[in-house]
Structure formats: C-alpha cells, structure tokens
CSV table of N, CA and C in Angstrom, one decimal:
chain,number,residue,atom,x,y,z
A,24,MET,N,10.5,-18.0,1.7
A,24,MET,CA,11.6,-18.4,2.3
A,24,MET,C,11.4,-19.8,3.1
A,25,THR,N,12.2,-21.0,2.9
A,25,THR,CA,11.9,-22.1,3.6
A,25,THR,C,12.9,-22.4,4.7
A,26,THR,N,12.3,-22.7,5.8
A,26,THR,CA,13.2,-22.9,7.0
A,26,THR,C,13.3,-24.5,7.1
A,27,ASP,N,14.3,-24.9,8.0
A,27,ASP,CA,14.5,-26.3,8.2
A,27,ASP,C,13.1,-27.0,8.8
A,28,ASP,N,12.4,-26.2,9.6
A,28,ASP,CA,11.1,-26.6,10.1
A,28,ASP,C,10.2,-26.9,9.1
A,29,ASP,N,10.2,-26.1,8.0
A,29,ASP,CA,9.2,-26.1,7.0
A,29,ASP,C,9.4,-27.4,6.1
A,30,ALA,N,10.6,-28.0,6.0
A,30,ALA,CA,11.0,-29.0,5.1
A,30,ALA,C,10.4,-30.3,5.6
A,31,ALA,N,10.0,-30.4,6.9
A,31,ALA,CA,9.6,-31.7,7.4
A,31,ALA,C,8.2,-31.8,7.2
A,32,PHE,N,7.5,-30.9,6.7
A,32,PHE,CA,6.1,-31.1,6.4
A,32,PHE,C,5.7,-31.4,5.1
A,33,LEU,N,4.8,-32.3,4.7
A,33,LEU,CA,4.3,-32.4,3.4
A,33,LEU,C,3.1,-31.7,3.2
A,34,PRO,N,2.6,-31.6,1.8
A,34,PRO,CA,1.5,-30.7,1.6
A,34,PRO,C,0.2,-31.2,2.5
A,35,GLY,N,-0.4,-30.2,3.3
A,35,GLY,CA,-1.5,-30.5,4.0
A,35,GLY,C,-1.2,-30.8,5.5
A,36,ASP,N,0.1,-30.9,5.8
A,36,ASP,CA,0.5,-31.0,7.2
A,36,ASP,C,1.3,-29.9,7.8
A,37,GLY,N,1.3,-29.9,9.1
A,37,GLY,CA,1.9,-28.7,9.8
A,37,GLY,C,1.1,-27.7,10.2
A,38,PRO,N,1.6,-26.7,10.9
A,38,PRO,CA,0.8,-25.7,11.4
A,38,PRO,C,0.4,-24.8,10.3
A,39,THR,N,-0.8,-23.9,10.4
A,39,THR,CA,-1.1,-22.8,9.4
A,39,THR,C,-0.1,-21.8,9.4
A,40,SER,N,0.1,-21.1,8.3
A,40,SER,CA,0.9,-19.9,8.1
A,40,SER,C,0.1,-19.1,7.2
A,41,GLY,N,0.3,-17.6,7.4
A,41,GLY,CA,-0.3,-16.9,6.6
A,41,GLY,C,0.5,-16.3,5.4
A,42,THR,N,-0.1,-16.0,4.3
A,42,THR,CA,0.5,-15.4,3.3
A,42,THR,C,-0.3,-14.4,2.4
A,43,SER,N,-0.1,-13.6,1.6
A,43,SER,CA,-0.9,-12.9,0.9
A,43,SER,C,-1.0,-13.4,-0.7
A,44,VAL,N,-2.2,-13.4,-1.1
A,44,VAL,CA,-2.3,-13.8,-2.6
A,44,VAL,C,-3.2,-12.9,-3.3
A,45,ILE,N,-3.1,-12.8,-4.7
A,45,ILE,CA,-3.7,-11.8,-5.3
A,45,ILE,C,-4.6,-12.7,-6.5
A,46,LEU,N,-5.8,-12.5,-6.4
A,46,LEU,CA,-6.7,-13.2,-7.3
A,46,LEU,C,-7.6,-12.2,-8.1
A,47,THR,N,-8.0,-12.6,-9.4
A,47,THR,CA,-8.9,-11.8,-10.0
A,47,THR,C,-10.1,-11.6,-9.3
A,48,THR,N,-10.8,-10.7,-9.6
A,48,THR,CA,-12.2,-10.3,-8.9
A,48,THR,C,-13.1,-11.6,-9.2
A,49,GLY,N,-13.1,-12.0,-10.5
A,49,GLY,CA,-14.0,-13.1,-10.9
A,49,GLY,C,-13.8,-14.3,-10.1
A,50,THR,N,-12.5,-14.7,-10.1
A,50,THR,CA,-12.1,-15.9,-9.4
A,50,THR,C,-12.3,-15.7,-8.0
A,51,LEU,N,-12.1,-14.7,-7.3
A,51,LEU,CA,-12.5,-14.6,-5.8
A,51,LEU,C,-14.1,-14.8,-5.6
A,52,ARG,N,-14.8,-13.9,-6.5
A,52,ARG,CA,-16.3,-14.1,-6.3
A,52,ARG,C,-16.8,-15.4,-6.5
A,53,ALA,N,-16.1,-16.2,-7.4
A,53,ALA,CA,-16.7,-17.6,-7.7
A,53,ALA,C,-16.3,-18.4,-6.5
A,54,ILE,N,-15.2,-18.2,-5.9
A,54,ILE,CA,-14.8,-19.1,-4.7
A,54,ILE,C,-15.8,-18.6,-3.6
A,55,ARG,N,-16.1,-17.4,-3.3
A,55,ARG,CA,-16.8,-17.0,-2.1
A,55,ARG,C,-18.3,-17.4,-2.4
A,56,GLU,N,-18.7,-17.5,-3.7
A,56,GLU,CA,-20.1,-18.1,-3.9
A,56,GLU,C,-20.2,-19.6,-3.5
A,57,ARG,N,-19.1,-20.2,-3.7
A,57,ARG,CA,-18.9,-21.7,-3.4
A,57,ARG,C,-18.9,-22.1,-2.1
A,58,VAL,N,-18.2,-21.2,-1.3
A,58,VAL,CA,-17.7,-21.6,0.1
A,58,VAL,C,-18.0,-20.5,1.1
A,59,GLY,N,-18.4,-19.3,0.7
A,59,GLY,CA,-18.7,-18.4,1.6
A,59,GLY,C,-17.4,-17.4,1.9
A,60,LYS,N,-17.4,-16.4,2.4
A,60,LYS,CA,-16.3,-15.5,2.7
A,60,LYS,C,-15.3,-16.2,3.7
A,61,ARG,N,-15.8,-17.0,4.8
A,61,ARG,CA,-14.9,-17.5,5.7
A,61,ARG,C,-14.3,-18.9,5.2
A,62,GLY,N,-14.7,-19.4,4.1
A,62,GLY,CA,-14.2,-20.6,3.5
A,62,GLY,C,-13.0,-20.5,2.4
A,63,VAL,N,-12.8,-19.2,2.2
A,63,VAL,CA,-11.8,-19.1,1.1
A,63,VAL,C,-10.4,-19.6,1.4
A,64,SER,N,-9.8,-19.7,2.6
A,64,SER,CA,-8.6,-20.0,2.8
A,64,SER,C,-8.6,-21.6,2.7
A,65,ALA,N,-9.6,-22.3,3.3
A,65,ALA,CA,-9.7,-23.7,3.2
A,65,ALA,C,-9.8,-24.2,1.8
A,66,TYR,N,-10.6,-23.5,1.0
A,66,TYR,CA,-10.7,-23.8,-0.4
A,66,TYR,C,-9.5,-23.7,-1.3
A,67,LEU,N,-8.8,-22.7,-0.9
A,67,LEU,CA,-7.5,-22.4,-1.6
A,67,LEU,C,-6.4,-23.5,-1.2
A,68,GLU,N,-6.5,-23.8,0.2
A,68,GLU,CA,-5.4,-24.9,0.6
A,68,GLU,C,-5.7,-26.2,-0.2
A,69,ARG,N,-7.0,-26.6,-0.4
A,69,ARG,CA,-7.3,-27.8,-1.0
A,69,ARG,C,-7.1,-27.8,-2.5
A,70,ALA,N,-7.2,-26.7,-3.1
A,70,ALA,CA,-6.9,-26.4,-4.4
A,70,ALA,C,-5.3,-26.5,-4.7
A,71,ALA,N,-4.6,-25.9,-3.8
A,71,ALA,CA,-3.2,-25.9,-3.9
A,71,ALA,C,-2.7,-27.5,-3.7
A,72,GLN,N,-3.3,-28.3,-2.8
A,72,GLN,CA,-2.8,-29.5,-2.6
A,72,GLN,C,-3.0,-30.3,-3.9
A,73,ARG,N,-4.3,-30.2,-4.5
A,73,ARG,CA,-4.5,-31.0,-5.7
A,73,ARG,C,-3.6,-30.4,-6.7
A,74,GLN,N,-3.3,-29.2,-6.9
A,74,GLN,CA,-2.3,-28.9,-7.8
A,74,GLN,C,-1.0,-29.5,-7.7
A,75,ILE,N,-0.6,-29.5,-6.3
A,75,ILE,CA,0.9,-30.1,-6.1
A,75,ILE,C,0.7,-31.7,-6.5
A,76,GLU,N,-0.3,-32.2,-6.3
A,76,GLU,CA,-0.5,-33.8,-6.7
A,76,GLU,C,-0.3,-33.8,-8.2
A,77,ARG,N,-1.2,-32.9,-9.0
A,77,ARG,CA,-1.1,-33.0,-10.4
A,77,ARG,C,0.3,-32.7,-10.9
A,78,ASP,N,1.1,-31.7,-10.2
A,78,ASP,CA,2.4,-31.5,-10.7
A,78,ASP,C,3.2,-32.7,-10.4
A,79,ASP,N,3.3,-33.3,-9.2
A,79,ASP,CA,3.9,-34.4,-8.9
A,79,ASP,C,3.6,-35.6,-9.9
A,80,LEU,N,2.3,-35.8,-10.3
A,80,LEU,CA,2.1,-36.8,-11.2
A,80,LEU,C,2.6,-36.5,-12.7
A,81,ASP,N,2.5,-35.2,-13.1
A,81,ASP,CA,3.2,-34.9,-14.4
A,81,ASP,C,4.6,-35.2,-14.4
A,82,GLU,N,5.3,-35.0,-13.3
A,82,GLU,CA,6.7,-35.2,-13.2
A,82,GLU,C,6.9,-36.6,-13.3
A,83,LEU,N,6.1,-37.5,-12.6
A,83,LEU,CA,6.3,-39.0,-12.7
A,83,LEU,C,6.1,-39.5,-14.0
A,84,ILE,N,5.1,-38.9,-14.6
A,84,ILE,CA,4.8,-39.5,-16.1
A,84,ILE,C,6.0,-38.9,-17.0
A,85,ALA,N,6.6,-37.8,-16.9
A,85,ALA,CA,7.8,-37.3,-17.7
A,85,ALA,C,8.9,-38.2,-17.5
A,86,ASP,N,9.1,-38.5,-16.3
A,86,ASP,CA,10.2,-39.4,-15.8
A,86,ASP,C,10.1,-40.8,-16.6
A,87,PHE,N,8.8,-41.4,-16.4
A,87,PHE,CA,8.5,-42.7,-17.1
A,87,PHE,C,8.6,-42.6,-18.5
A,88,ASP,N,8.1,-41.5,-19.2
A,88,ASP,CA,8.1,-41.5,-20.7
A,88,ASP,C,9.8,-41.3,-21.1
A,89,GLN,N,10.5,-40.5,-20.3
A,89,GLN,CA,12.0,-40.5,-20.7
A,89,GLN,C,12.6,-41.8,-20.6
A,90,VAL,N,12.2,-42.7,-19.7
A,90,VAL,CA,12.9,-43.9,-19.6
A,90,VAL,C,12.2,-44.9,-20.6
A,91,HIS,N,10.9,-45.0,-20.9
A,91,HIS,CA,10.3,-46.1,-21.4
A,91,HIS,C,9.6,-45.6,-22.8
A,92,GLY,N,9.6,-44.3,-23.0
A,92,GLY,CA,9.0,-43.8,-24.3
A,92,GLY,C,7.6,-43.5,-23.9
A,93,PRO,N,6.9,-42.8,-24.7
A,93,PRO,CA,5.4,-42.3,-24.5
A,93,PRO,C,4.5,-43.5,-24.6
A,94,ALA,N,3.5,-43.6,-23.9
A,94,ALA,CA,2.4,-44.7,-23.8
A,94,ALA,C,1.8,-44.8,-25.2
A,95,ASP,N,1.7,-46.0,-25.7
A,95,ASP,CA,1.0,-46.4,-27.0
A,95,ASP,C,-0.6,-45.9,-26.9
A,96,PRO,N,-1.0,-45.0,-27.6
A,96,PRO,CA,-2.4,-44.5,-27.5
A,96,PRO,C,-3.4,-45.7,-27.7
A,97,GLU,N,-3.2,-46.6,-28.5
A,97,GLU,CA,-4.0,-47.7,-28.8
A,97,GLU,C,-4.2,-48.5,-27.4
A,98,ALA,N,-3.0,-48.9,-26.9
A,98,ALA,CA,-3.0,-49.6,-25.6
A,98,ALA,C,-3.7,-48.9,-24.4
A,99,VAL,N,-3.6,-47.5,-24.5
A,99,VAL,CA,-4.3,-46.7,-23.4
A,99,VAL,C,-5.8,-46.8,-23.7
A,100,ALA,N,-6.2,-46.7,-24.9
A,100,ALA,CA,-7.7,-46.7,-25.3
A,100,ALA,C,-8.1,-48.1,-24.9
A,101,ALA,N,-7.4,-49.1,-25.0
A,101,ALA,CA,-7.8,-50.4,-24.7
A,101,ALA,C,-8.2,-50.7,-23.2
A,102,LYS,N,-7.1,-50.1,-22.4
A,102,LYS,CA,-7.2,-50.2,-21.1
A,102,LYS,C,-8.3,-49.3,-20.5
A,103,ARG,N,-8.6,-48.2,-21.1
A,103,ARG,CA,-9.6,-47.3,-20.7
A,103,ARG,C,-10.9,-48.0,-20.9
A,104,ALA,N,-11.1,-48.7,-22.2
A,104,ALA,CA,-12.3,-49.4,-22.3
A,104,ALA,C,-12.6,-50.6,-21.4
A,105,ARG,N,-11.5,-51.3,-21.0
A,105,ARG,CA,-11.4,-52.2,-20.0
A,105,ARG,C,-12.1,-51.8,-18.6
A,106,LEU,N,-11.5,-50.6,-18.2
A,106,LEU,CA,-11.8,-50.0,-16.9
A,106,LEU,C,-13.3,-49.4,-16.9
A,107,THR,N,-13.7,-48.8,-18.0
A,107,THR,CA,-15.1,-48.1,-18.1
A,107,THR,C,-16.0,-49.1,-18.6
A,108,GLY,N,-15.7,-50.2,-19.2
A,108,GLY,CA,-16.6,-51.0,-19.9
A,108,GLY,C,-17.4,-50.6,-21.3
A,109,GLY,N,-16.5,-49.6,-21.9
A,109,GLY,CA,-16.8,-49.0,-23.2
A,109,GLY,C,-15.9,-49.6,-24.2
A,110,SER,N,-16.1,-49.3,-25.4
A,110,SER,CA,-15.3,-49.9,-26.6
A,110,SER,C,-13.9,-49.4,-26.4
A,111,SER,N,-13.0,-49.9,-27.2
A,111,SER,CA,-11.7,-49.7,-27.1
A,111,SER,C,-11.3,-48.4,-27.8
A,112,ASP,N,-12.2,-47.8,-28.5
A,112,ASP,CA,-11.9,-46.5,-29.3
A,112,ASP,C,-12.6,-45.3,-28.6
A,113,ALA,N,-13.4,-45.6,-27.2
A,113,ALA,CA,-14.1,-44.7,-26.6
A,113,ALA,C,-12.9,-43.9,-25.9
A,114,GLY,N,-13.1,-42.5,-26.1
A,114,GLY,CA,-12.3,-41.5,-25.6
A,114,GLY,C,-10.9,-41.5,-26.2
A,115,ALA,N,-10.5,-42.1,-27.2
A,115,ALA,CA,-9.3,-42.3,-27.9
A,115,ALA,C,-8.9,-40.9,-28.5
A,116,ALA,N,-9.8,-40.2,-28.8
A,116,ALA,CA,-9.8,-38.9,-29.6
A,116,ALA,C,-9.5,-37.8,-28.5
A,117,THR,N,-9.7,-37.9,-27.3
A,117,THR,CA,-9.5,-36.8,-26.4
A,117,THR,C,-8.1,-36.7,-25.9
C-alpha cells in the first residue's frame, strides 16, 4: 500500500521500511557469501534500485521506438565501434 508520504520519495530516498521477501535458498546463500549475513538488506536495496533503473530505461526505449521506430542495427554497431575503438561489426551479432 502506498501512502501520500511514500509518493514523495524516489528510489533510494526516504526512511527505511521493513518488508518480507522470499528468496530461493541458493540465491540467499550466494548473497550472504558476497556480503555476509548483515549485508543482505543493503545488497537487496541496491539490486532493487538497479532493476528500477533498468525498467525505466526499457520504458524509455519502448517509447522512443514507438515514436521513431527501432534503431538501425548497422548504425548501432557503427556507434558502438566508435565508442569502443573496435570495428563496426564488433558486437553486432549480440
């Protein structure tokens, strides 16, 4: 449930609030191996923030594609090559 006070906070802002999550044993074990038992909440907070950023970016891309059509794969490969210093066909198959 979202209250009016919750709406004023962006991801990563505001006071902390507790909730219950269910993870598979393997996932929880892997997290604890990385950050220890006391670092799980902070790790999940950062992971959730990254996922929200990805979701927002996916929405922006979908909106752009709806207005302008999908990006030209050859143009993307050429720009990628320019940014990475590789050839224009580098990474085009990914």
